[in-house]
Every structure is written in structure tokens, then in C-alpha cells.
XYZ file of C-alpha atoms in Angstrom:
405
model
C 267.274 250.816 -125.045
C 267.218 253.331 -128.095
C 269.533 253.249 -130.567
C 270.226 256.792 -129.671
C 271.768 256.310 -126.644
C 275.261 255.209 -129.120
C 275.378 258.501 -130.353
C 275.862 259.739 -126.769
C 278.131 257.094 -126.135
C 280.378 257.918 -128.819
C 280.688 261.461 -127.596
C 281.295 260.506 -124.435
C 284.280 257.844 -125.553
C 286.016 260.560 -127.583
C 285.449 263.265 -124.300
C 286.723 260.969 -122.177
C 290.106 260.035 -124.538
C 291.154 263.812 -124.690
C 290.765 263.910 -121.163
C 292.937 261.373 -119.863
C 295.348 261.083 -122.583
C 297.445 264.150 -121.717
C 298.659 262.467 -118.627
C 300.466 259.939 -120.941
C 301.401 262.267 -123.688
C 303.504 264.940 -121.138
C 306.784 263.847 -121.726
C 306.129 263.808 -125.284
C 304.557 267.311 -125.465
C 307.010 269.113 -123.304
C 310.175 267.719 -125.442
C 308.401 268.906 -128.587
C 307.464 272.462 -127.015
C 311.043 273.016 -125.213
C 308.981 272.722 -121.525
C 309.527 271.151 -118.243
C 307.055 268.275 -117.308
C 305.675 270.167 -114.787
C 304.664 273.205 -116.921
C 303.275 270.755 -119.652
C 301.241 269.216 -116.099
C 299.180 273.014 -116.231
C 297.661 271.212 -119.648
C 295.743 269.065 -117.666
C 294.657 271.700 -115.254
C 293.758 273.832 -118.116
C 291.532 271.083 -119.289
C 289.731 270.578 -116.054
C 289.372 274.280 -115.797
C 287.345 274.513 -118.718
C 285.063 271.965 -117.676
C 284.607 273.659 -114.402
C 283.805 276.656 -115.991
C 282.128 275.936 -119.130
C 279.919 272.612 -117.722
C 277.148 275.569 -115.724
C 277.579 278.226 -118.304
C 277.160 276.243 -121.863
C 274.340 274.603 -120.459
C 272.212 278.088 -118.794
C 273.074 279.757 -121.888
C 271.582 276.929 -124.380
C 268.665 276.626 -122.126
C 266.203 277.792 -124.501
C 267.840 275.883 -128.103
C 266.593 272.035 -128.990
C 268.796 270.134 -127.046
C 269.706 268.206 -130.047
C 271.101 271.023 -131.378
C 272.672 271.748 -128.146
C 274.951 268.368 -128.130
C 275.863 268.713 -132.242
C 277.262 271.883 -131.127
C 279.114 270.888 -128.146
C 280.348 268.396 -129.971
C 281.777 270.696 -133.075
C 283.278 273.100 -130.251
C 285.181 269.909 -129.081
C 286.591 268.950 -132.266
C 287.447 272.812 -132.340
C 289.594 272.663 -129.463
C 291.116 269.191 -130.385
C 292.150 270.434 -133.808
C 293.686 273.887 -132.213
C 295.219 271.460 -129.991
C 296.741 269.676 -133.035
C 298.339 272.680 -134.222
C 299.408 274.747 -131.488
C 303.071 276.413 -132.327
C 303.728 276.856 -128.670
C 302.806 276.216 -125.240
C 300.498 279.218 -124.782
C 298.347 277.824 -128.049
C 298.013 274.776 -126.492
C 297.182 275.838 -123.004
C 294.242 278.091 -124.833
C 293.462 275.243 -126.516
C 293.265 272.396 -124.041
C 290.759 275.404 -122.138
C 289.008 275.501 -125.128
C 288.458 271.096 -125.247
C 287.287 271.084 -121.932
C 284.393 273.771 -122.509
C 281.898 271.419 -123.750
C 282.611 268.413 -121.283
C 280.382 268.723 -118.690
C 277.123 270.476 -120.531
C 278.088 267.596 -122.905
C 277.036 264.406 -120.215
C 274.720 266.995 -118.380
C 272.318 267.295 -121.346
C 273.165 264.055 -122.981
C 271.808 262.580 -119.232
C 268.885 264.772 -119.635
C 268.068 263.076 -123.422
C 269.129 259.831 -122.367
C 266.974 260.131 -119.587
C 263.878 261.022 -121.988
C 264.332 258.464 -124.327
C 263.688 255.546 -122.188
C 260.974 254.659 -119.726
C 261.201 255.731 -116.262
C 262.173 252.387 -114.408
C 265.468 252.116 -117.148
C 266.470 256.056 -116.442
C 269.767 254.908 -114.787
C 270.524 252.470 -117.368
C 270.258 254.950 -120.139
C 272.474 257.424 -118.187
C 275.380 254.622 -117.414
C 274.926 253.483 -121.182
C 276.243 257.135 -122.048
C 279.064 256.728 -119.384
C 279.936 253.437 -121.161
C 282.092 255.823 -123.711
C 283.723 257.117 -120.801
C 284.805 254.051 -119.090
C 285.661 252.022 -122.043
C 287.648 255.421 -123.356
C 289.807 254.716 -120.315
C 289.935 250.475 -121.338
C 290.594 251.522 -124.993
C 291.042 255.123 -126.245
C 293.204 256.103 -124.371
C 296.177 253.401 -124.492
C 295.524 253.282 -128.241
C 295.395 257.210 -128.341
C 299.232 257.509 -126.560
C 300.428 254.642 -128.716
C 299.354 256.503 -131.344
C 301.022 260.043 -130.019
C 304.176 257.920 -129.306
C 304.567 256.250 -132.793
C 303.076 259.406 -135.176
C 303.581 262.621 -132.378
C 301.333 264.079 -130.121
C 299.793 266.203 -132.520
C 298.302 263.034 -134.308
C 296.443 261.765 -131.348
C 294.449 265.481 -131.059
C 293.820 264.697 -134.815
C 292.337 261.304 -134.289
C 290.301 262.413 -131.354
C 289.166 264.971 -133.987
C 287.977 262.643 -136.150
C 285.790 260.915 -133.059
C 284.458 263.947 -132.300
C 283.311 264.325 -135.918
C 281.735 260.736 -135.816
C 280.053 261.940 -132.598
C 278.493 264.770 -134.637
C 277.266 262.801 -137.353
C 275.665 260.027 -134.859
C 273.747 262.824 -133.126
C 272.824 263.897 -136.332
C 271.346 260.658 -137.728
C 270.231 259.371 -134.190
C 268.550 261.571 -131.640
C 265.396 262.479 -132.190
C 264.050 266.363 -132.775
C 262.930 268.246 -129.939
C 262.366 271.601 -130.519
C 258.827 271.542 -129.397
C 260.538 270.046 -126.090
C 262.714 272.970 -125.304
C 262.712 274.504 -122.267
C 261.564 278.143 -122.120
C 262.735 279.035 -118.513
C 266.026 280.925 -119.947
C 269.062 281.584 -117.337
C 267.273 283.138 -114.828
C 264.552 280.334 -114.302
C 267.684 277.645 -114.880
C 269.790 279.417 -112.078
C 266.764 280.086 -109.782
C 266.978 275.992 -109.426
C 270.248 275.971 -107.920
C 269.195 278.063 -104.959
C 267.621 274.406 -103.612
C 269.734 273.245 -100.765
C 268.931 269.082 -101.830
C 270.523 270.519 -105.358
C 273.907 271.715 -103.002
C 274.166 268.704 -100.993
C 273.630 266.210 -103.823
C 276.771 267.893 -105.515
C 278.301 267.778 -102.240
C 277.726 263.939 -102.206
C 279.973 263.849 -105.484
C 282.323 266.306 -104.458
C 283.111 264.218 -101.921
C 282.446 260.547 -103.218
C 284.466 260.933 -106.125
C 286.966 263.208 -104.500
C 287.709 259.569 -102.195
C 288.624 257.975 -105.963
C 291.264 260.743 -107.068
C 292.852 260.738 -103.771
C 293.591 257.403 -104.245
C 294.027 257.130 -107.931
C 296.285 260.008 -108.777
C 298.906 258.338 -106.518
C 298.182 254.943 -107.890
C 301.333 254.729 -109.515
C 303.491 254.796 -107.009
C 301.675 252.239 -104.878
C 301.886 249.892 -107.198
C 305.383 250.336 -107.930
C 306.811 250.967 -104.486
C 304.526 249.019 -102.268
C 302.896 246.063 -104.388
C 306.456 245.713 -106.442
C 305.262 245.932 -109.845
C 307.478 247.087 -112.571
C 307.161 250.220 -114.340
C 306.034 248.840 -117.279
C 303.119 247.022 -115.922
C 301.460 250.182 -114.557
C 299.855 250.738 -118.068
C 297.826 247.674 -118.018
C 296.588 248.081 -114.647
C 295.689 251.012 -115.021
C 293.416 248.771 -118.336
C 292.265 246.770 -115.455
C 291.023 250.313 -113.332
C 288.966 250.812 -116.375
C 287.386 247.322 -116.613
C 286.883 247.917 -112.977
C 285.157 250.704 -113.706
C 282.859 249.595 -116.891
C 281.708 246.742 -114.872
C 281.055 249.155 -112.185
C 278.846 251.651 -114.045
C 276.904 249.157 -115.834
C 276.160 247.571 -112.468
C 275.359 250.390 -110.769
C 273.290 251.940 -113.798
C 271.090 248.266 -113.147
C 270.753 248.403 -109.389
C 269.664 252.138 -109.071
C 266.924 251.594 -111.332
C 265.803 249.413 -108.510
C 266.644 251.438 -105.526
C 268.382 254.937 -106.072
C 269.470 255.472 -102.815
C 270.418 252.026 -102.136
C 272.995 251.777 -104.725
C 274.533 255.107 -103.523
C 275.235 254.255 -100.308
C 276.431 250.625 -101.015
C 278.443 251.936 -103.553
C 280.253 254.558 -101.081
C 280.310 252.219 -98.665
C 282.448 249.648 -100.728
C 284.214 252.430 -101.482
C 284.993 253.139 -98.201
C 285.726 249.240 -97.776
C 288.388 248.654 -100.568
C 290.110 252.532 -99.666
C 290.605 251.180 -96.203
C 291.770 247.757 -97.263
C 294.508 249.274 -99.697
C 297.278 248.993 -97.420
C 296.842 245.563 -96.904
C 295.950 244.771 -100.554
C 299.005 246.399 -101.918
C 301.193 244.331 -100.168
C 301.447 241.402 -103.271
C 300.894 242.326 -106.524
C 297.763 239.678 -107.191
C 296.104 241.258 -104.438
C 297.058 244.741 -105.677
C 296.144 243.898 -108.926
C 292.077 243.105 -107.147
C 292.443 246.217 -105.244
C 292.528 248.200 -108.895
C 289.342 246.611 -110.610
C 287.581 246.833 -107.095
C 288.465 250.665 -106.963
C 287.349 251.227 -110.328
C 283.866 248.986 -109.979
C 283.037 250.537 -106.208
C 283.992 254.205 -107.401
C 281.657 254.188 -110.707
C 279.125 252.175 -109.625
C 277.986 255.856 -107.755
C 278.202 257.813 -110.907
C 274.571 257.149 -112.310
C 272.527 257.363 -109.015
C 274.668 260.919 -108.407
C 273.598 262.554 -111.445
C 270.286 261.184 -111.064
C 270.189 262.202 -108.087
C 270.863 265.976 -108.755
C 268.635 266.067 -111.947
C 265.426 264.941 -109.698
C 266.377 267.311 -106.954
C 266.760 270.387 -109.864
C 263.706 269.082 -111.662
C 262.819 272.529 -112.903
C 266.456 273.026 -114.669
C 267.859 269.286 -115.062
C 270.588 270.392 -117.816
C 272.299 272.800 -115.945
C 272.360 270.919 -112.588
C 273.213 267.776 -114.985
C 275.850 269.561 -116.071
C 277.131 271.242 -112.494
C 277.434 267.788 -111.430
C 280.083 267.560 -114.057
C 281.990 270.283 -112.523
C 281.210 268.628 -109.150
C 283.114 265.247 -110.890
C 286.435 267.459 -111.761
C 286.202 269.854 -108.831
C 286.615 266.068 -106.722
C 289.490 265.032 -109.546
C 291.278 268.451 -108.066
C 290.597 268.533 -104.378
C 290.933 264.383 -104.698
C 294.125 264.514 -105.705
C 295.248 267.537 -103.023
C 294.085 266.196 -99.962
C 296.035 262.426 -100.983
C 298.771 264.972 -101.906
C 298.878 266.259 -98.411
C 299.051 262.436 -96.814
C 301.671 261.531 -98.824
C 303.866 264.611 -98.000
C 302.960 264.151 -94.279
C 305.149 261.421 -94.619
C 302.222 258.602 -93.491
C 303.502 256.507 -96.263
C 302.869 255.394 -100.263
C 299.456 253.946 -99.309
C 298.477 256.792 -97.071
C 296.324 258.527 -100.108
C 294.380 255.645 -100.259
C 293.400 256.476 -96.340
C 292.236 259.969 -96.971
C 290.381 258.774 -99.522
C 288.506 256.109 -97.297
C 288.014 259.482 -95.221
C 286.554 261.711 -98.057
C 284.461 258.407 -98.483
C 283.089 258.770 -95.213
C 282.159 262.755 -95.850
C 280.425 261.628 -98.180
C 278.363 258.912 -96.658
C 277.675 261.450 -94.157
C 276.395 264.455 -96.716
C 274.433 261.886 -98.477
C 272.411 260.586 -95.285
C 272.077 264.790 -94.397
C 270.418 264.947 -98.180
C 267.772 262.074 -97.618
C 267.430 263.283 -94.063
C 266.300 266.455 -95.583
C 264.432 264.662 -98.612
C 262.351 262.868 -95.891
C 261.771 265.376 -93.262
C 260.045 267.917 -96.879
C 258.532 265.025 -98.345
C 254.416 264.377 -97.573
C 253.352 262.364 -95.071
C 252.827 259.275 -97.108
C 254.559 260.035 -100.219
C 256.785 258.520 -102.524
C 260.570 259.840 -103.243
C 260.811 260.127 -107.084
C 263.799 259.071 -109.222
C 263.804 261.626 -111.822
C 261.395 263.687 -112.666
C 262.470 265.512 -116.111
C 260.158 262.505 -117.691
C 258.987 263.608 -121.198
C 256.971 260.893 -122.244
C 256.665 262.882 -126.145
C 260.358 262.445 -126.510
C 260.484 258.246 -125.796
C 257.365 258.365 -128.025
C 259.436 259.824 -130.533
C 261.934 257.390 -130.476
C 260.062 254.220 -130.141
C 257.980 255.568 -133.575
């Protein structure tokens, strides 16, 4: 694997720190600001907004610049927002400025898949892409306890400083590391790069992580309280599970990066499918805290272990525009962190019980065993008689050349 693939990784650990570590900052940031916790909550939703919005539109609009140059700059608009986010006077500042952080998230991971992807030879394409993810999961095992502790100890505003500073390493890796490709840039512009979302195995390949990873949040964002109220943990162990959901998680994507090398669509559905399995299990497993503790590293592993073959998955079906359906697949992840957490909501307030989110997750995991059967369904009834189903096919041989010399 190239050296390379680090730099991606580093961007992806700092992304991935910002991201989560507002949910353990809150309390912290609405004392400072004079806010309730629940208006300092709209931070978060500000965050994912921005990477809704900005994960399709960063990456059509940079469809024509050196995709080098594409990832320094997403990268300096990051440290932009984390800075702003360092020095917001007020609540307003910050809300602008949390939109701001979460512009360059998705077309971040969508075109760093597309150069990881590049870089390596075509049986180790899902490797490379869960090698980049590696920054994300272990930001979850690492960054982001040390990046609260931090905000806890020095103020809030010193974390968004630190992640600053990542985000700056980040730039300088890219820098040093990945290779110049100007002479690889694509020439299609917006139009061509939109005209490759009109493909309806592009729609239901999102839908497969719309759904997939919307079984995770509905389940996760209620984690808390199912470990607390039905497993019987303290409050103060909820922090190092949550560690463990991360390990869980790392394991999972490395895994998973391995097997779909092997056999795309067999890791997909085995990984929803044990997703389905551990979801249904959870009231049972939350019952004791060992087995509640095994229910939160299996969660993590089954959950991540899709996240490679998915975005592989949409880049070969939007072969013609791979960074902006990369990168739609990003909004696809936090649209499924949104509706995820709404539809576990809804279980929960049904009165059905704490574990009940973990049940309509099981059920999203279903969907979206079902969508992705209805994509290869599709994939087989277009493909010729005879032929082969390709991984990926935004191969650029010039680019791995590049980095091997």
C-alpha cells in the first residue's frame, strides 16, 4: 500500500474528531455562550448540514482541478472553519462556523476514495479505501476522547484549535505525499459529472447506505441510555464503551476493506446481515453488562465492515463521475446519521421500551438488504450474457505508476 494513503488518513482522523466531538463538548459550549443544551444540539445539525450540502457541490464544482489540489484545499477550508469555530463570540458565529467545517467532509473521503482507489492495484481497491477510513474510526478510539479532555481541561475553544493544527498536518502530508495529477483530471465539468447521477444503480446504491447505515444511528444515538438503564452501567463508564464502539468499528472496516476485495457483494450483504443479527439480539444482549459490553464492539465491527464495499459500490456504478458520486455517498452516510436517529427516536417515544431503537434499526437493516438485492437484481438483469460485474472501474493505471516510481 502507498505511502500516500497516510496523508488521507490523517485528514480523515482530524474530519472525523470535529465531527463527533461536539456531542461531548455541549455542555461546555452552551455554559460558555449563555445557551440551553438543546440550542447548542443545532451545532451538530449545522455540521451535518454542511456535509449534506457541500459533499455533491465541492466535488461537481472541482471536477475539472488536479485532484491533489482538490484535497489540499478541502483540507485548508476545514482548518478555516475549525479556527472560526475557535473564535466565535456568540452562538450565531459558531453555528456559521460549524456549517462552514462540515463543507469539505464528504468531497473530502469522496475524492480521497477516488485517489486511494488509483494508487493501488485493482484487487487491493477496498483496502486502500478502508485504509483512508482508518482516520475515521480510530478518530472515534482516540481523537475524540483526547479532543473533549482537552476542551474540558483548556475550554472548548482549544479543542477547535488542536483540530486546527491536524488539519494543517493533513495539508502538509498531501502536500509531500500524493502524487501530481493534473494530466489525470477529469474534463467532463458539472454537467457531464451530474449527467452520471441520472443512473438508477447510482440511486439505489445510495439507497443501500441510506438505509444500512441509517440501521447503525438508530441504534447508536440512543446507545446511552441502553446501557445505562437496561445493561446497568454507570454513567461514567459510557465513555469507554463508547472506545470499545470504535475498536468495534476499526476492526470492522479493516475487515471488511480485506473481504470485499475478494467478493464485493459478498461482504455487503454479510455485513448487513450481521447487522441485522446483533440489532435484533440487542434486547437480549443488554440485559448484563459483559454481554452489553459484546453487543457494542459487534455493532461497531458489523456496521463498518459495509462502509468500503458501499462506496465502492457507488463509484463503479457512477464510473463516468466517481468523485461526485464518491462524495454523494457521503451525504448518503449523514442523511442515515439524521433519519437513523429519527426513526429510533420515534420507537423510543412509542413507548416500546429503551432497547426498542435497536429494533428499528434491525428493520432499516432489512430495507436495506432488500434495496441492495433490487440493485444486483438490476446489475444482473443489464449486464451481458456472460459477463463479468466489475469492482471499480475509475482504474488509472498512470496514477499507481506514479506512485510506485
Amino acid at each position: 500500500m502507498p505511502l500516500a494513503l497516510l496523508a488521507l488518513a490523517v485528514g480523515a482522523f482530524g474530519i472525523g474528531t470535529t465531527e463527533f466531538v461536539m456531542m461531548g463538548l455541549l455542555p461546555d459550549v452552551a455554559d460558555d455562550l449563555h445557551i440551553s443544551i438543546p440550542s447548542a444540539g443545532h451545532l451538530v445539525s449545522a455540521y451535518a448540514l454542511g456535509v449534506v450540502i457541500g459533499a455533491p457541490l465541492l466535488a461537481a464544482v472541482t471536477a475539472r482541478m488536479s485532484r491533489r489540489t482538490v484535497l489540499m484545499g478541502l483540507m485548508g477550508l476545514f482548518v478555516a472553519g475549525n479556527a472560526l469555530s475557535a473564535l466565535a463570540p456568540d452562538n450565531g458565529w459558531l453555528l456559521a462556523a460549524r456549517f462552514l467545517s462540515g463543507l469539505p467532509h464528504g468531497a473530502f473521503f469522496g475524492v480521497g476514495a477516488v485517489v486511494a482507489t488509483n494508487m493501488v492495484a485493482p484487487e487491493r481497491k477496498a483496502r486502500s479505501v478502508s485504509l483512508m477510513f482508518l482516520g475515521l474510526t480510530v478518530a472515534n478510539v482516540v481523537g475524540v476522547p483526547v479532543a473533549t479532555l482537552m476542551g474540558q481541561q483548556l475550554g472548548w475553544r482549544a479543542t477547535f484549535l488542536g483540530v486546527s493544527a491536524i488539519g494543517l498536518a493533513a495539508i502538509a502530508a498531501l502536500a509531500f505525499l500524493i502524487p501530481h495529477d493534473h494530466e489525470h483530471a477529469t474534463a467532463k465539468g458539472l454537467r457531464g459529472e451530474l449527467a452520471a447521477l441520472r443512473s438508477v444503480p447510482v440511486w439505489l446504491s445510495l439507497g443501500t447506505t441510506v438505509a444500512g447505515f441509517g440501521a447503525l444511528f438508530a441504534a447508536y444515538s440512543y446507545i446511552t441510555p441502553m446501557l445505562t438503564d437496561a445493561a446497568g452501567y454507570a454513567d461514567a463508564s459510557v465513555t469507554l464503551l463508547l472506545a470499545l464502539f470504535g475498536v468495534g468499528a476499526t476492526a470492522g472496516n479493516l475487515l471488511g476493506g480485506r473481504l470485499a476485495d475478494h467478493s464485493l457483494r459478498g461482504t455487503l450483504f454479510g455485513g448487513l446481515g450481521a447487522l441485522m443479527a446483533v440489532l435484533a439480539l440487542f434486547p437480549l444482549l443488554m440485559r448484563t453488562e459483559v454481554t452489553a459490553g459484546v453487543a457494542v464492539i459487534l455493532l461497531g465491527m458489523a456496521a463498518f465492515a459495509t462502509g468500503s464495499p458501499l462506496q465502492l459500490m457507488v463509484m463503479d456504478k457512477a464510473a463516468s463521475a466517481p468523485s461526485l458520486a464518491s462524495s454523494a455517498n457521503q451525504a448518503a452516510f449523514n442523511l442515515a446519521n439524521a433519519g437513523g436517529a429519527w426513526i429510533g427516536g420515534l420507537a423510543l417515544a412509542a413507548g416500546f421500551g429503551v432497547t426498542s431503537p435497536a429494533l428499528a434499526g434491525a428493520a432499516l437493516a432489512v430495507l436495506g438488504l432488500g434495496v441492495a438485492s433490487l440493485a444486483y437484481a438490476v446489475d444482473r438483469r443489464s449486464a451481458p450474457a456472460g459477463g463479468r460485474e466489475r469492482i471499480v472501474a475509475s482504474h488509472v493505471p498512470q496514477e499507481a505508476e506514479a506512485v510506485r516510481h
